[in-house]
Tab-separated table of C-alpha atoms and ligand atoms in Angstrom:
chain	number	residue	atom	x	y	z
A	773	UNK	CA	19.784	17.197	32.320
A	774	UNK	CA	16.129	16.275	33.065
A	775	UNK	CA	15.771	13.445	35.566
A	776	UNK	CA	13.595	10.516	34.422
A	777	UNK	CA	13.873	11.621	30.801
A	778	UNK	CA	12.238	14.851	29.682
A	779	UNK	CA	9.622	14.922	26.908
A	780	UNK	CA	12.293	16.078	24.451
A	781	UNK	CA	14.449	12.931	24.532
A	782	UNK	CA	11.700	10.329	24.633
A	783	UNK	CA	13.308	8.317	27.412
A	784	UNK	CA	9.912	7.688	29.068
A	785	UNK	CA	8.052	7.245	25.763
A	786	UNK	CA	5.204	6.358	25.403
A	787	UNK	CA	3.183	7.896	28.180
A	788	UNK	CA	-0.079	8.242	26.157
A	789	UNK	CA	-1.928	6.755	23.153
A	790	UNK	CA	-0.155	6.830	19.787
A	791	UNK	CA	-1.986	7.874	16.598
A	792	UNK	CA	-1.126	6.091	13.346
A	793	UNK	CA	-2.290	7.922	10.218
A	794	UNK	CA	-3.479	5.650	7.403
A	795	UNK	CA	-3.704	7.844	4.285
A	796	UNK	CA	-6.571	5.840	2.742
A	797	UNK	CA	-10.144	4.874	3.694
A	798	UNK	CA	-10.922	2.442	6.484
A	799	UNK	CA	-11.379	-1.150	5.380
A	800	UNK	CA	-8.789	-1.013	2.593
A	801	UNK	CA	-5.428	-2.770	2.295
A	802	UNK	CA	-3.347	-0.133	4.103
A	803	UNK	CA	-5.889	0.016	6.914
A	804	UNK	CA	-5.874	-3.797	7.135
A	805	UNK	CA	-2.079	-4.036	7.414
A	806	UNK	CA	-1.998	-1.224	9.986
A	807	UNK	CA	-4.654	-2.747	12.206
A	808	UNK	CA	-2.887	-6.120	12.116
A	809	UNK	CA	0.305	-4.635	13.616
A	810	UNK	CA	-1.175	-1.772	15.696
A	811	UNK	CA	-2.644	-4.015	18.400
A	812	UNK	CA	0.474	-6.123	19.100
A	813	UNK	CA	2.684	-3.007	18.868
A	814	UNK	CA	0.458	-1.236	21.373
A	815	UNK	CA	0.600	-4.234	23.701
A	816	UNK	CA	4.399	-4.167	23.546
A	817	UNK	CA	4.576	-0.405	24.118
A	818	UNK	CA	1.933	-0.371	26.858
A	819	UNK	CA	-0.150	2.269	25.072
A	820	UNK	CA	-2.938	2.007	22.485
A	821	UNK	CA	-2.032	2.619	18.853
A	822	UNK	CA	-5.111	4.369	17.440
A	823	UNK	CA	-5.625	4.249	13.654
A	824	UNK	CA	-6.668	7.545	12.059
A	825	UNK	CA	-7.820	7.357	8.402
A	826	UNK	CA	-6.895	10.594	6.610
A	827	UNK	CA	-7.975	10.058	2.998
A	828	UNK	CA	-7.566	11.869	-0.273
A	829	UNK	CA	-5.299	12.608	-3.222
A	830	UNK	CA	-3.864	9.111	-3.472
A	831	UNK	CA	-2.498	9.107	0.068
A	832	UNK	CA	-0.715	12.475	-0.165
A	833	UNK	CA	-3.179	14.288	2.148
A	834	UNK	CA	-2.534	11.900	5.024
A	835	UNK	CA	1.198	11.738	4.392
A	836	UNK	CA	1.329	15.543	4.332
A	837	UNK	CA	-0.512	15.776	7.649
A	838	UNK	CA	1.878	13.253	9.232
A	839	UNK	CA	4.904	15.181	7.931
A	840	UNK	CA	3.733	18.281	9.848
A	841	UNK	CA	2.978	16.493	13.128
A	842	UNK	CA	5.034	17.144	16.290
A	843	UNK	CA	8.129	14.880	16.195
A	844	UNK	CA	7.319	13.347	19.604
A	845	UNK	CA	6.360	9.829	18.517
A	846	UNK	CA	2.624	10.302	19.144
A	847	UNK	CA	1.716	10.740	15.467
A	848	UNK	CA	2.979	8.120	13.020
A	849	UNK	CA	2.282	7.259	9.370
A	850	UNK	CA	1.801	3.824	7.874
A	851	UNK	CA	2.085	4.151	4.102
A	852	UNK	CA	3.143	2.068	1.144
A	853	UNK	CA	4.931	2.260	-2.221
A	854	UNK	CA	3.122	5.557	-2.795
A	855	UNK	CA	5.785	7.240	-0.632
A	856	UNK	CA	8.186	6.531	-3.516
A	857	UNK	CA	5.911	7.333	-6.467
A	858	UNK	CA	4.347	10.614	-5.268
A	859	UNK	CA	7.433	12.778	-5.990
A	860	UNK	CA	7.276	11.713	-9.658
A	861	UNK	CA	3.489	12.060	-9.866
A	862	UNK	CA	2.964	15.457	-8.206
A	863	UNK	CA	4.554	18.730	-9.349
A	864	UNK	CA	4.190	20.345	-5.897
A	865	UNK	CA	4.118	17.635	-3.259
A	866	UNK	CA	3.648	19.295	0.192
A	867	UNK	CA	6.287	17.046	1.775
A	868	UNK	CA	9.562	15.321	0.969
A	869	UNK	CA	9.089	11.603	1.678
A	870	UNK	CA	12.781	11.146	2.486
A	871	UNK	CA	13.639	14.427	4.252
A	872	UNK	CA	10.434	14.985	6.257
A	873	UNK	CA	10.161	11.550	7.860
A	874	UNK	CA	12.114	9.315	10.222
A	875	UNK	CA	11.682	5.712	8.991
A	876	UNK	CA	10.937	3.051	11.612
A	877	UNK	CA	10.875	-0.089	9.450
A	878	UNK	CA	9.244	-2.070	6.640
A	879	UNK	CA	5.975	-3.636	7.755
A	880	UNK	CA	4.636	-5.821	4.924
A	881	UNK	CA	5.049	-6.814	1.281
A	882	UNK	CA	1.704	-7.257	-0.519
A	883	UNK	CA	1.097	-8.517	-4.073
A	884	UNK	CA	-1.604	-7.187	-6.397
A	885	UNK	CA	-4.350	-8.989	-8.269
A	886	UNK	CA	-6.091	-7.974	-11.468
A	887	UNK	CA	-9.843	-8.352	-10.922
A	888	UNK	CA	-13.102	-7.362	-12.598
A	889	UNK	CA	-16.809	-7.310	-11.882
A	890	UNK	CA	-18.236	-10.802	-12.454
A	891	UNK	CA	-20.433	-9.974	-15.463
A	892	UNK	CA	-17.793	-8.112	-17.475
A	893	UNK	CA	-17.384	-11.143	-19.784
A	894	UNK	CA	-13.678	-12.142	-19.976
A	895	UNK	CA	-12.535	-15.122	-17.917
A	896	UNK	CA	-8.790	-15.208	-18.694
A	897	UNK	CA	-6.107	-12.496	-18.730
A	898	UNK	CA	-5.811	-12.925	-22.514
A	899	UNK	CA	-9.539	-12.310	-22.939
A	900	UNK	CA	-9.413	-9.344	-20.538
A	901	UNK	CA	-6.451	-7.831	-22.416
A	902	UNK	CA	-8.329	-8.111	-25.718
A	903	UNK	CA	-11.516	-6.740	-24.135
A	904	UNK	CA	-9.613	-3.733	-22.725
A	905	UNK	CA	-7.908	-3.057	-26.068
A	906	UNK	CA	-11.244	-3.200	-27.890
A	907	UNK	CA	-13.177	-1.132	-25.300
A	908	UNK	CA	-10.537	1.230	-23.911
A	909	UNK	CA	-12.710	4.333	-24.337
A	910	UNK	CA	-15.633	2.897	-22.366
A	911	UNK	CA	-14.169	0.453	-19.842
A	912	UNK	CA	-13.697	1.918	-16.312
A	913	UNK	CA	-10.760	1.211	-13.989
A	914	UNK	CA	-11.050	1.920	-10.236
A	915	UNK	CA	-8.100	3.285	-8.302
A	916	UNK	CA	-7.453	5.080	-5.008
A	917	UNK	CA	-6.185	8.296	-6.554
A	918	UNK	CA	-2.903	9.492	-8.028
A	919	UNK	CA	-0.198	8.089	-5.779
A	920	UNK	CA	-2.029	4.913	-4.835
A	921	UNK	CA	-0.827	1.383	-5.523
A	922	UNK	CA	-3.878	0.700	-7.672
A	923	UNK	CA	-3.103	3.746	-9.790
A	924	UNK	CA	0.517	2.627	-10.231
A	925	UNK	CA	-0.575	-0.857	-11.265
A	926	UNK	CA	-3.071	0.693	-13.703
A	927	UNK	CA	-0.284	2.758	-15.253
A	928	UNK	CA	1.853	-0.364	-15.750
A	929	UNK	CA	-1.129	-2.253	-17.166
A	930	UNK	CA	-1.841	0.537	-19.696
A	931	UNK	CA	1.778	0.423	-20.826
A	932	UNK	CA	1.819	-3.399	-21.020
A	933	UNK	CA	-1.351	-3.440	-23.144
A	934	UNK	CA	-0.633	-0.238	-25.115
A	935	UNK	CA	-3.947	1.306	-24.086
A	936	UNK	CA	-5.269	4.362	-22.232
A	937	UNK	CA	-8.387	3.517	-20.201
A	938	UNK	CA	-10.627	5.731	-18.064
A	939	UNK	CA	-9.780	5.764	-14.337
A	940	UNK	CA	-12.340	6.291	-11.549
A	941	UNK	CA	-10.635	7.562	-8.363
A	942	UNK	CA	-11.834	6.615	-4.858
A	943	UNK	CA	-10.524	7.576	-1.416
A	944	UNK	CA	-9.308	4.033	-0.945
A	945	UNK	CA	-9.374	0.540	-2.384
A	946	UNK	CA	-12.006	-0.379	0.205
A	947	UNK	CA	-14.783	1.696	-1.406
A	948	UNK	CA	-13.337	0.966	-4.847
A	949	UNK	CA	-13.628	-2.811	-4.586
A	950	UNK	CA	-17.168	-2.414	-3.244
A	951	UNK	CA	-18.058	-0.854	-6.604
A	952	UNK	CA	-16.283	-3.632	-8.521
A	953	UNK	CA	-18.342	-6.185	-6.565
A	954	UNK	CA	-21.468	-4.083	-7.133
A	955	UNK	CA	-20.725	-3.677	-10.834
A	956	UNK	CA	-20.578	0.148	-10.829
A	957	UNK	CA	-16.979	0.014	-12.116
A	958	UNK	CA	-15.453	-2.562	-14.439
A	959	UNK	CA	-12.028	-3.629	-13.196
A	960	UNK	CA	-9.114	-2.900	-10.884
A	961	UNK	CA	-5.659	-3.935	-9.822
A	962	UNK	CA	-5.726	-4.219	-6.033
A	963	UNK	CA	-3.756	-5.732	-3.193
A	964	UNK	CA	-4.433	-9.263	-1.974
A	965	UNK	CA	-5.034	-7.899	1.556
A	966	UNK	CA	-8.194	-6.403	0.017
A	967	UNK	CA	-9.156	-8.874	-2.717
A	968	UNK	CA	-8.458	-12.342	-1.257
A	969	UNK	CA	-11.841	-12.578	0.454
A	970	UNK	CA	-13.787	-11.417	-2.600
A	971	UNK	CA	-11.814	-13.736	-4.911
A	972	UNK	CA	-12.289	-16.770	-2.654
A	973	UNK	CA	-15.957	-15.838	-2.239
A	974	UNK	CA	-16.476	-15.571	-6.002
A	975	UNK	CA	-17.645	-11.950	-5.713
A	976	UNK	CA	-15.165	-10.754	-8.341
A	977	UNK	CA	-13.401	-12.403	-11.285
A	978	UNK	CA	-9.610	-12.695	-10.799
A	979	UNK	CA	-7.182	-12.903	-13.709
A	980	UNK	CA	-3.619	-12.765	-12.381
A	981	UNK	CA	-1.393	-12.016	-9.383
A	982	UNK	CA	1.695	-9.801	-9.722
A	983	UNK	CA	4.142	-12.216	-8.049
A	984	UNK	CA	6.818	-14.362	-9.743
A	985	UNK	CA	5.310	-17.497	-8.150
A	986	UNK	CA	1.668	-18.368	-7.440
A	987	UNK	CA	0.401	-17.622	-3.934
A	988	UNK	CA	-0.361	-20.467	-1.506
A	989	UNK	CA	-3.381	-18.425	-0.447
A	990	UNK	CA	-4.709	-18.219	-4.043
A	991	UNK	CA	-3.223	-21.353	-5.687
A	992	UNK	CA	-5.549	-21.321	-8.713
A	993	UNK	CA	-4.668	-17.752	-9.693
A	994	UNK	CA	-2.165	-17.436	-12.538
A	995	UNK	CA	0.841	-15.162	-12.156
A	996	UNK	CA	1.094	-12.229	-14.571
A	997	UNK	CA	4.073	-13.986	-16.165
A	998	UNK	CA	1.992	-17.132	-16.800
A	999	UNK	CA	-0.747	-14.866	-18.173
A	1000	UNK	CA	1.601	-13.261	-20.701
A	1001	UNK	CA	2.394	-10.033	-18.799
A	1002	UNK	CA	5.886	-10.709	-17.404
A	1003	UNK	CA	6.618	-7.005	-16.907
A	1004	UNK	CA	3.671	-6.623	-14.559
A	1005	UNK	CA	5.442	-7.785	-11.397
A	1006	UNK	CA	4.719	-5.551	-8.397
A	1007	UNK	CA	5.033	-5.892	-4.627
A	1008	UNK	CA	3.404	-3.176	-2.523
A	1009	UNK	CA	5.802	-2.598	0.342
A	1010	UNK	CA	4.470	-0.814	3.454
A	1011	UNK	CA	6.537	1.204	5.921
A	1012	UNK	CA	6.026	2.814	9.319
A	1013	UNK	CA	7.274	6.407	9.665
A	1014	UNK	CA	7.546	9.122	12.301
A	1015	UNK	CA	8.084	12.809	11.491
A	1016	UNK	CA	11.737	13.832	10.927
A	1017	UNK	CA	13.530	14.950	14.139
A	1018	UNK	CA	11.673	12.391	16.280
A	1019	UNK	CA	14.106	11.459	19.106
A	1020	UNK	CA	16.240	8.382	18.498
A	1021	UNK	CA	15.017	6.788	21.764
A	1022	UNK	CA	11.448	6.955	20.429
A	1023	UNK	CA	12.371	5.481	17.037
A	1024	UNK	CA	14.206	2.562	18.603
A	1025	UNK	CA	11.265	1.771	20.915
A	1026	UNK	CA	8.925	1.800	17.906
A	1027	UNK	CA	11.371	-0.354	15.932
A	1028	UNK	CA	11.490	-2.918	18.758
A	1029	UNK	CA	7.691	-2.981	19.040
A	1030	UNK	CA	7.345	-3.413	15.253
A	1031	UNK	CA	9.793	-6.340	15.270
A	1032	UNK	CA	7.941	-7.957	18.186
A	1033	UNK	CA	4.613	-7.558	16.364
A	1034	UNK	CA	6.012	-9.054	13.153
A	1035	UNK	CA	7.477	-12.001	15.096
A	1036	UNK	CA	3.986	-12.756	16.456
A	1037	UNK	CA	2.708	-15.995	14.875
A	1038	UNK	CA	-0.867	-14.698	14.735
A	1039	UNK	CA	0.282	-11.683	12.713
A	1040	UNK	CA	2.349	-13.846	10.367
A	1041	UNK	CA	-0.620	-16.194	9.876
A	1042	UNK	CA	-2.969	-13.292	9.120
A	1043	UNK	CA	-0.474	-11.886	6.633
A	1044	UNK	CA	-0.042	-15.189	4.791
A	1045	UNK	CA	-3.789	-15.825	4.689
A	1046	UNK	CA	-4.063	-12.477	2.887
A	1047	UNK	CA	-1.165	-13.189	0.512
A	1048	UNK	CA	1.132	-10.745	2.337
A	1049	UNK	CA	4.606	-11.487	3.651
A	1050	UNK	CA	6.603	-10.249	6.631
A	1051	UNK	CA	9.745	-8.379	5.491
A	1052	UNK	CA	13.185	-9.820	6.175
A	1053	UNK	CA	14.468	-9.032	9.689
A	1054	UNK	CA	17.099	-6.593	8.400
A	1055	UNK	CA	14.360	-4.625	6.629
A	1056	UNK	CA	12.302	-4.231	9.799
A	1057	UNK	CA	14.670	-1.379	10.665
A	1058	UNK	CA	15.062	2.351	9.938
A	1059	UNK	CA	18.009	1.560	7.651
A	1060	UNK	CA	16.037	-1.097	5.778
A	1061	UNK	CA	13.079	1.189	5.142
A	1062	UNK	CA	15.284	4.165	4.236
A	1063	UNK	CA	17.154	2.040	1.686
A	1064	UNK	CA	13.936	0.681	0.135
A	1065	UNK	CA	12.412	4.191	-0.064
A	1066	UNK	CA	15.522	5.622	-1.722
A	1067	UNK	CA	15.865	2.774	-4.216
A	1068	UNK	CA	12.155	2.816	-5.120
A	1069	UNK	CA	12.011	6.608	-5.430
A	1070	UNK	CA	14.836	6.448	-7.967
A	1071	UNK	CA	13.167	3.562	-9.825
A	1072	UNK	CA	9.700	5.112	-10.110
A	1073	UNK	CA	11.195	8.501	-10.922
A	1074	UNK	CA	12.557	6.824	-14.052
A	1075	UNK	CA	9.433	4.796	-14.888
A	1076	UNK	CA	6.912	7.603	-14.315
A	1077	UNK	CA	8.340	10.048	-16.808
A	1078	UNK	CA	5.748	12.829	-16.537
A	1079	UNK	CA	3.759	14.067	-13.478
A	1080	UNK	CA	0.061	13.176	-13.485
A	1081	UNK	CA	-1.291	14.855	-10.316
B	391	MLT	C1	-5.821	1.463	0.308
B	391	MLT	O1	-5.408	1.214	1.445
B	391	MLT	O2	-6.961	1.865	0.054
B	391	MLT	C2	-4.899	1.203	-0.836
B	391	MLT	O3	-3.580	1.259	-0.414
B	391	MLT	C3	-5.166	2.131	-1.938
B	391	MLT	C4	-4.134	1.925	-3.013
B	391	MLT	O4	-2.987	2.288	-2.729
B	391	MLT	O5	-4.499	1.410	-4.069
């Protein structure tokens, strides 16, 4: 046996910087969540966790790249609910989200808000619903590509309103919301980690949040249930993954560092300020993430009846 732990069993992991792939543009919700935990995780592990944005195709480009990385713990993926929707959305997905990854743990739960550019006209969800129904062939909806959370929310919104509106794909919700603020695109369903600042700053018009109860961070914003869309309840869960076959010693070190980061009061405060919540302790584990991924993959496989991408 190797003394001092050879590279293959990860006993001395980490001995160099760790790359975390974020499969969407910098400055968006996934990037925000990742950067909030990367620094405290790196401090715990004694190595820098460097965020690498690998955009495109609703997060499937970055996830695919992570699935092919060496299983040595130096290339990780931080991705969200899209890990569970992509198999139903893409005929030929270049990876299997359950077989090709070793889950580390759930990182965050993030609600979504329905927002529009300020001069669209409607001011309540009722008025927006009517406006969408009356202008469905001209109104534009921004999303981050097929497989993104914003695309999933858009799908649910179309079904709730019985409409089919035009979608404008971006490489992330960061650039997308910039165009909602700028007025180049009409409306969007996006995560509070990305919209809270713009809503509080009055740069966009907000209509509803997809949580059962109102958020402390956005107390004036109606829930979708209050706004007459009870089926539009959605929490964007985020998980940290390593490639399948990554040594167990590496996974457990990453799991410990994730739990330490999520126990950090500064992280919890940042999350709550952005409407996000820290997952339950038992979900900050490989088993917790694996269970959530399996359950959600089955759920969305049912809901998303035909592939889109
Ligand atoms: C992002 O980080 O840009 C978002 O997760 C995109 C999305 O999933 O809507």
